[in-house]
Amino acid sequence: MEKLIEGNLDYLAADDVYAQVRHDTSVNGQRPYAVVVTCSDSRVPPEHIFSAGLGELFVVRTAGNVVGDYERGTVEYAVGHLGAKLVLVMGHSHCGAVGAALELRSGESHAHAPKSLGAIVSEIAEAIKHEDTEAGAVQANVRNSIARLRESEELREVRIVGAIYDIETGKVKILDT
Ligand SMILES: [Zn+2]
């Protein structure tokens, strides 16, 4: 907790630019240029990865970047009400959720997974059932999340792009969709 409080004090002291942008966006509202749907993994922070500032990215993060009703509704809001023109669904290397789904498929027990976490792993396991490699599974999982978003009438027209982030090199690879 102390670390969080100190971090906020550092943020407040950091730069007048932040204060100016906070003021502008609180008065004029937000106009994020893209939506990023990605994993909650602490090594995958979109604002760092894309050198984005306050008000620029509308971010949805879940373990394994899975998309259900709440996530899809969040993206609908960003596209329909805030005018975001692009949705990027980004998986990443060494994803723990995808790894757990691969293990589940290979028969290793996840009997002790809590119910809600188990639902995430099951969703991914179904999406990657034809994949044998981690890289293939991460891609298939991204494509599944894109398909989940496309279930929404509101998201039929918006541009949705898949990507994979390499947690070691920092490089984002755009997938052919
Ligand atoms: Zn992950």
mmCIF file of C-alpha atoms and ligand atoms in Angstrom:
data_model
loop_
_atom_site.group_PDB
_atom_site.id
_atom_site.type_symbol
_atom_site.label_atom_id
_atom_site.label_comp_id
_atom_site.label_asym_id
_atom_site.label_seq_id
_atom_site.Cartn_x
_atom_site.Cartn_y
_atom_site.Cartn_z
ATOM 1 C CA MET A 1 0.000 0.000 0.000
ATOM 2 C CA GLU A 2 2.810 2.423 0.856
ATOM 3 C CA LYS A 3 4.363 1.779 -2.510
ATOM 4 C CA LEU A 4 1.121 2.725 -4.264
ATOM 5 C CA ILE A 5 0.738 5.950 -2.260
ATOM 6 C CA GLU A 6 4.355 6.943 -2.915
ATOM 7 C CA GLY A 7 3.886 6.164 -6.594
ATOM 8 C CA ASN A 8 0.917 8.490 -6.778
ATOM 9 C CA LEU A 9 2.887 11.272 -5.089
ATOM 10 C CA ASP A 10 5.679 10.810 -7.637
ATOM 11 C CA TYR A 11 3.117 10.949 -10.434
ATOM 12 C CA LEU A 12 1.654 14.190 -9.062
ATOM 13 C CA ALA A 13 5.113 15.721 -8.821
ATOM 14 C CA ALA A 14 6.330 14.399 -12.154
ATOM 15 C CA ASP A 15 5.392 16.797 -14.889
ATOM 16 C CA ASP A 16 3.218 19.810 -15.698
ATOM 17 C CA VAL A 17 2.247 18.076 -18.957
ATOM 18 C CA TYR A 18 0.242 15.518 -17.003
ATOM 19 C CA ALA A 19 -1.586 18.271 -15.135
ATOM 20 C CA GLN A 20 -2.410 20.036 -18.399
ATOM 21 C CA VAL A 21 -3.699 16.841 -20.064
ATOM 22 C CA ARG A 22 -5.713 15.939 -16.952
ATOM 23 C CA HIS A 23 -7.308 19.360 -17.085
ATOM 24 C CA ASP A 24 -8.026 19.204 -20.843
ATOM 25 C CA THR A 25 -9.493 15.708 -20.747
ATOM 26 C CA SER A 26 -11.593 16.384 -17.681
ATOM 27 C CA VAL A 27 -13.067 19.498 -19.305
ATOM 28 C CA ASN A 28 -13.390 18.225 -22.890
ATOM 29 C CA GLY A 29 -13.823 14.494 -22.292
ATOM 30 C CA GLN A 30 -11.792 11.620 -23.641
ATOM 31 C CA ARG A 31 -11.191 10.800 -27.313
ATOM 32 C CA PRO A 32 -9.030 7.675 -27.212
ATOM 33 C CA TYR A 33 -7.629 6.855 -30.652
ATOM 34 C CA ALA A 34 -7.692 3.099 -30.094
ATOM 35 C CA VAL A 35 -9.089 0.376 -27.887
ATOM 36 C CA VAL A 36 -6.609 -2.216 -26.656
ATOM 37 C CA VAL A 37 -7.889 -5.550 -25.376
ATOM 38 C CA THR A 38 -5.064 -7.413 -23.722
ATOM 39 C CA CYS A 39 -3.938 -9.594 -20.824
ATOM 40 C CA SER A 40 -3.788 -8.390 -17.216
ATOM 41 C CA ASP A 41 -0.207 -9.659 -17.007
ATOM 42 C CA SER A 42 1.958 -7.043 -15.239
ATOM 43 C CA ARG A 43 4.531 -7.301 -18.028
ATOM 44 C CA VAL A 44 2.044 -6.136 -20.667
ATOM 45 C CA PRO A 45 1.049 -2.512 -19.903
ATOM 46 C CA PRO A 46 -0.339 -1.002 -23.142
ATOM 47 C CA GLU A 47 0.455 2.632 -22.270
ATOM 48 C CA HIS A 48 4.142 1.733 -21.904
ATOM 49 C CA ILE A 49 4.252 -0.558 -24.923
ATOM 50 C CA PHE A 50 2.692 2.033 -27.246
ATOM 51 C CA SER A 51 4.225 5.141 -25.639
ATOM 52 C CA ALA A 52 0.718 6.442 -25.025
ATOM 53 C CA GLY A 53 -0.343 9.140 -22.605
ATOM 54 C CA LEU A 54 -3.468 9.994 -20.667
ATOM 55 C CA GLY A 55 -6.635 9.842 -22.726
ATOM 56 C CA GLU A 56 -5.074 8.058 -25.711
ATOM 57 C CA LEU A 57 -5.876 4.379 -25.208
ATOM 58 C CA PHE A 58 -9.081 2.809 -23.963
ATOM 59 C CA VAL A 59 -7.891 -0.391 -22.327
ATOM 60 C CA VAL A 60 -9.657 -3.645 -21.437
ATOM 61 C CA ARG A 61 -7.562 -6.236 -19.608
ATOM 62 C CA THR A 62 -8.448 -9.707 -18.435
ATOM 63 C CA ALA A 63 -6.363 -12.813 -17.752
ATOM 64 C CA GLY A 64 -5.603 -14.272 -21.185
ATOM 65 C CA ASN A 65 -7.394 -11.331 -22.881
ATOM 66 C CA VAL A 66 -10.625 -13.317 -22.834
ATOM 67 C CA VAL A 67 -13.771 -11.500 -23.944
ATOM 68 C CA GLY A 68 -17.217 -12.034 -22.441
ATOM 69 C CA ASP A 69 -20.263 -9.819 -22.061
ATOM 70 C CA TYR A 70 -18.676 -7.191 -19.807
ATOM 71 C CA GLU A 71 -15.591 -6.853 -21.979
ATOM 72 C CA ARG A 72 -17.597 -6.724 -25.220
ATOM 73 C CA GLY A 73 -19.872 -4.068 -23.709
ATOM 74 C CA THR A 74 -16.837 -2.038 -22.673
ATOM 75 C CA VAL A 75 -15.518 -2.093 -26.250
ATOM 76 C CA GLU A 76 -19.002 -1.193 -27.582
ATOM 77 C CA TYR A 77 -18.909 1.879 -25.355
ATOM 78 C CA ALA A 78 -15.483 2.999 -26.599
ATOM 79 C CA VAL A 79 -16.425 2.541 -30.260
ATOM 80 C CA GLY A 80 -20.026 3.734 -30.112
ATOM 81 C CA HIS A 81 -19.758 6.606 -27.647
ATOM 82 C CA LEU A 82 -16.134 7.706 -27.682
ATOM 83 C CA GLY A 83 -15.481 7.232 -31.384
ATOM 84 C CA ALA A 84 -12.486 4.905 -31.204
ATOM 85 C CA LYS A 85 -11.686 3.797 -34.778
ATOM 86 C CA LEU A 86 -9.553 0.738 -34.071
ATOM 87 C CA VAL A 87 -9.654 -2.209 -31.695
ATOM 88 C CA LEU A 88 -6.386 -4.043 -31.108
ATOM 89 C CA VAL A 89 -6.634 -7.466 -29.469
ATOM 90 C CA MET A 90 -3.174 -8.294 -28.180
ATOM 91 C CA GLY A 91 -1.983 -11.606 -26.773
ATOM 92 C CA HIS A 92 1.559 -12.116 -25.516
ATOM 93 C CA SER A 93 4.346 -14.655 -25.208
ATOM 94 C CA HIS A 94 4.556 -16.704 -21.986
ATOM 95 C CA CYS A 95 0.910 -16.015 -21.146
ATOM 96 C CA GLY A 96 0.044 -17.865 -17.947
ATOM 97 C CA ALA A 97 -3.618 -18.252 -18.888
ATOM 98 C CA VAL A 98 -2.799 -19.762 -22.284
ATOM 99 C CA GLY A 99 -0.208 -21.985 -20.592
ATOM 100 C CA ALA A 100 -2.833 -23.214 -18.143
ATOM 101 C CA ALA A 101 -5.197 -23.974 -21.037
ATOM 102 C CA LEU A 102 -2.473 -25.956 -22.817
ATOM 103 C CA GLU A 103 -1.869 -27.933 -19.624
ATOM 104 C CA LEU A 104 -5.584 -28.539 -19.196
ATOM 105 C CA ARG A 105 -5.728 -29.912 -22.715
ATOM 106 C CA SER A 106 -2.724 -32.152 -22.152
ATOM 107 C CA GLY A 107 -4.495 -33.683 -19.176
ATOM 108 C CA GLU A 108 -2.639 -31.998 -16.328
ATOM 109 C CA SER A 109 -5.068 -31.402 -13.522
ATOM 110 C CA HIS A 110 -6.707 -28.066 -12.890
ATOM 111 C CA ALA A 111 -9.199 -29.565 -10.503
ATOM 112 C CA HIS A 112 -8.242 -26.997 -7.878
ATOM 113 C CA ALA A 113 -8.732 -23.931 -10.068
ATOM 114 C CA PRO A 114 -11.341 -21.606 -8.549
ATOM 115 C CA LYS A 115 -14.608 -21.585 -10.479
ATOM 116 C CA SER A 116 -14.251 -18.210 -12.183
ATOM 117 C CA LEU A 117 -10.611 -18.778 -13.099
ATOM 118 C CA GLY A 118 -11.611 -22.194 -14.396
ATOM 119 C CA ALA A 119 -14.104 -20.516 -16.727
ATOM 120 C CA ILE A 120 -11.311 -18.413 -18.235
ATOM 121 C CA VAL A 121 -9.073 -21.427 -18.762
ATOM 122 C CA SER A 122 -11.945 -23.417 -20.314
ATOM 123 C CA GLU A 123 -12.725 -20.599 -22.735
ATOM 124 C CA ILE A 124 -9.090 -20.524 -23.882
ATOM 125 C CA ALA A 125 -8.756 -24.335 -23.983
ATOM 126 C CA GLU A 126 -11.686 -24.548 -26.394
ATOM 127 C CA ALA A 127 -10.189 -21.815 -28.585
ATOM 128 C CA ILE A 128 -6.778 -23.480 -28.859
ATOM 129 C CA LYS A 129 -7.851 -27.103 -29.170
ATOM 130 C CA HIS A 130 -6.220 -27.506 -32.593
ATOM 131 C CA GLU A 131 -2.899 -25.925 -31.586
ATOM 132 C CA ASP A 132 0.204 -27.796 -30.459
ATOM 133 C CA THR A 133 2.614 -24.919 -29.808
ATOM 134 C CA GLU A 134 2.518 -22.015 -27.390
ATOM 135 C CA ALA A 135 2.873 -19.511 -30.253
ATOM 136 C CA GLY A 136 0.018 -21.128 -32.167
ATOM 137 C CA ALA A 137 -2.146 -21.210 -29.069
ATOM 138 C CA VAL A 138 -1.564 -17.524 -28.276
ATOM 139 C CA GLN A 139 -2.576 -16.616 -31.846
ATOM 140 C CA ALA A 140 -5.654 -18.846 -31.794
ATOM 141 C CA ASN A 141 -6.690 -17.281 -28.493
ATOM 142 C CA VAL A 142 -6.410 -13.781 -29.968
ATOM 143 C CA ARG A 143 -8.533 -14.844 -32.940
ATOM 144 C CA ASN A 144 -11.130 -16.271 -30.572
ATOM 145 C CA SER A 145 -11.337 -12.972 -28.663
ATOM 146 C CA ILE A 146 -11.790 -11.139 -31.981
ATOM 147 C CA ALA A 147 -14.603 -13.551 -32.878
ATOM 148 C CA ARG A 148 -16.184 -12.868 -29.470
ATOM 149 C CA LEU A 149 -16.108 -9.124 -30.161
ATOM 150 C CA ARG A 150 -17.618 -9.676 -33.606
ATOM 151 C CA GLU A 151 -20.629 -11.298 -31.954
ATOM 152 C CA SER A 152 -21.750 -7.745 -31.240
ATOM 153 C CA GLU A 153 -23.847 -6.013 -33.892
ATOM 154 C CA GLU A 154 -22.234 -2.746 -32.806
ATOM 155 C CA LEU A 155 -18.763 -4.046 -33.617
ATOM 156 C CA ARG A 156 -19.412 -5.504 -37.069
ATOM 157 C CA GLU A 157 -17.966 -2.488 -38.926
ATOM 158 C CA VAL A 158 -15.112 -1.313 -36.737
ATOM 159 C CA ARG A 159 -11.570 -2.328 -37.636
ATOM 160 C CA ILE A 160 -10.352 -5.080 -35.296
ATOM 161 C CA VAL A 161 -6.721 -6.164 -35.531
ATOM 162 C CA GLY A 162 -4.910 -9.007 -33.758
ATOM 163 C CA ALA A 163 -1.373 -8.723 -32.370
ATOM 164 C CA ILE A 164 1.162 -10.597 -30.269
ATOM 165 C CA TYR A 165 3.499 -8.856 -27.820
ATOM 166 C CA ASP A 166 6.870 -10.457 -27.100
ATOM 167 C CA ILE A 167 7.515 -9.872 -23.389
ATOM 168 C CA GLU A 168 11.270 -10.305 -23.860
ATOM 169 C CA THR A 169 12.002 -8.107 -26.886
ATOM 170 C CA GLY A 170 9.125 -5.665 -26.416
ATOM 171 C CA LYS A 171 8.129 -6.040 -30.073
ATOM 172 C CA VAL A 172 4.481 -6.066 -31.145
ATOM 173 C CA LYS A 173 3.759 -8.281 -34.141
ATOM 174 C CA ILE A 174 0.553 -7.555 -36.054
ATOM 175 C CA LEU A 175 -1.324 -10.656 -37.187
ATOM 176 C CA ASP A 176 -2.897 -11.119 -40.598
ATOM 177 C CA THR A 177 -6.629 -11.049 -40.109
HETATM 178 ZN ZN ZN B 1 -1.281 -13.371 -20.238
#
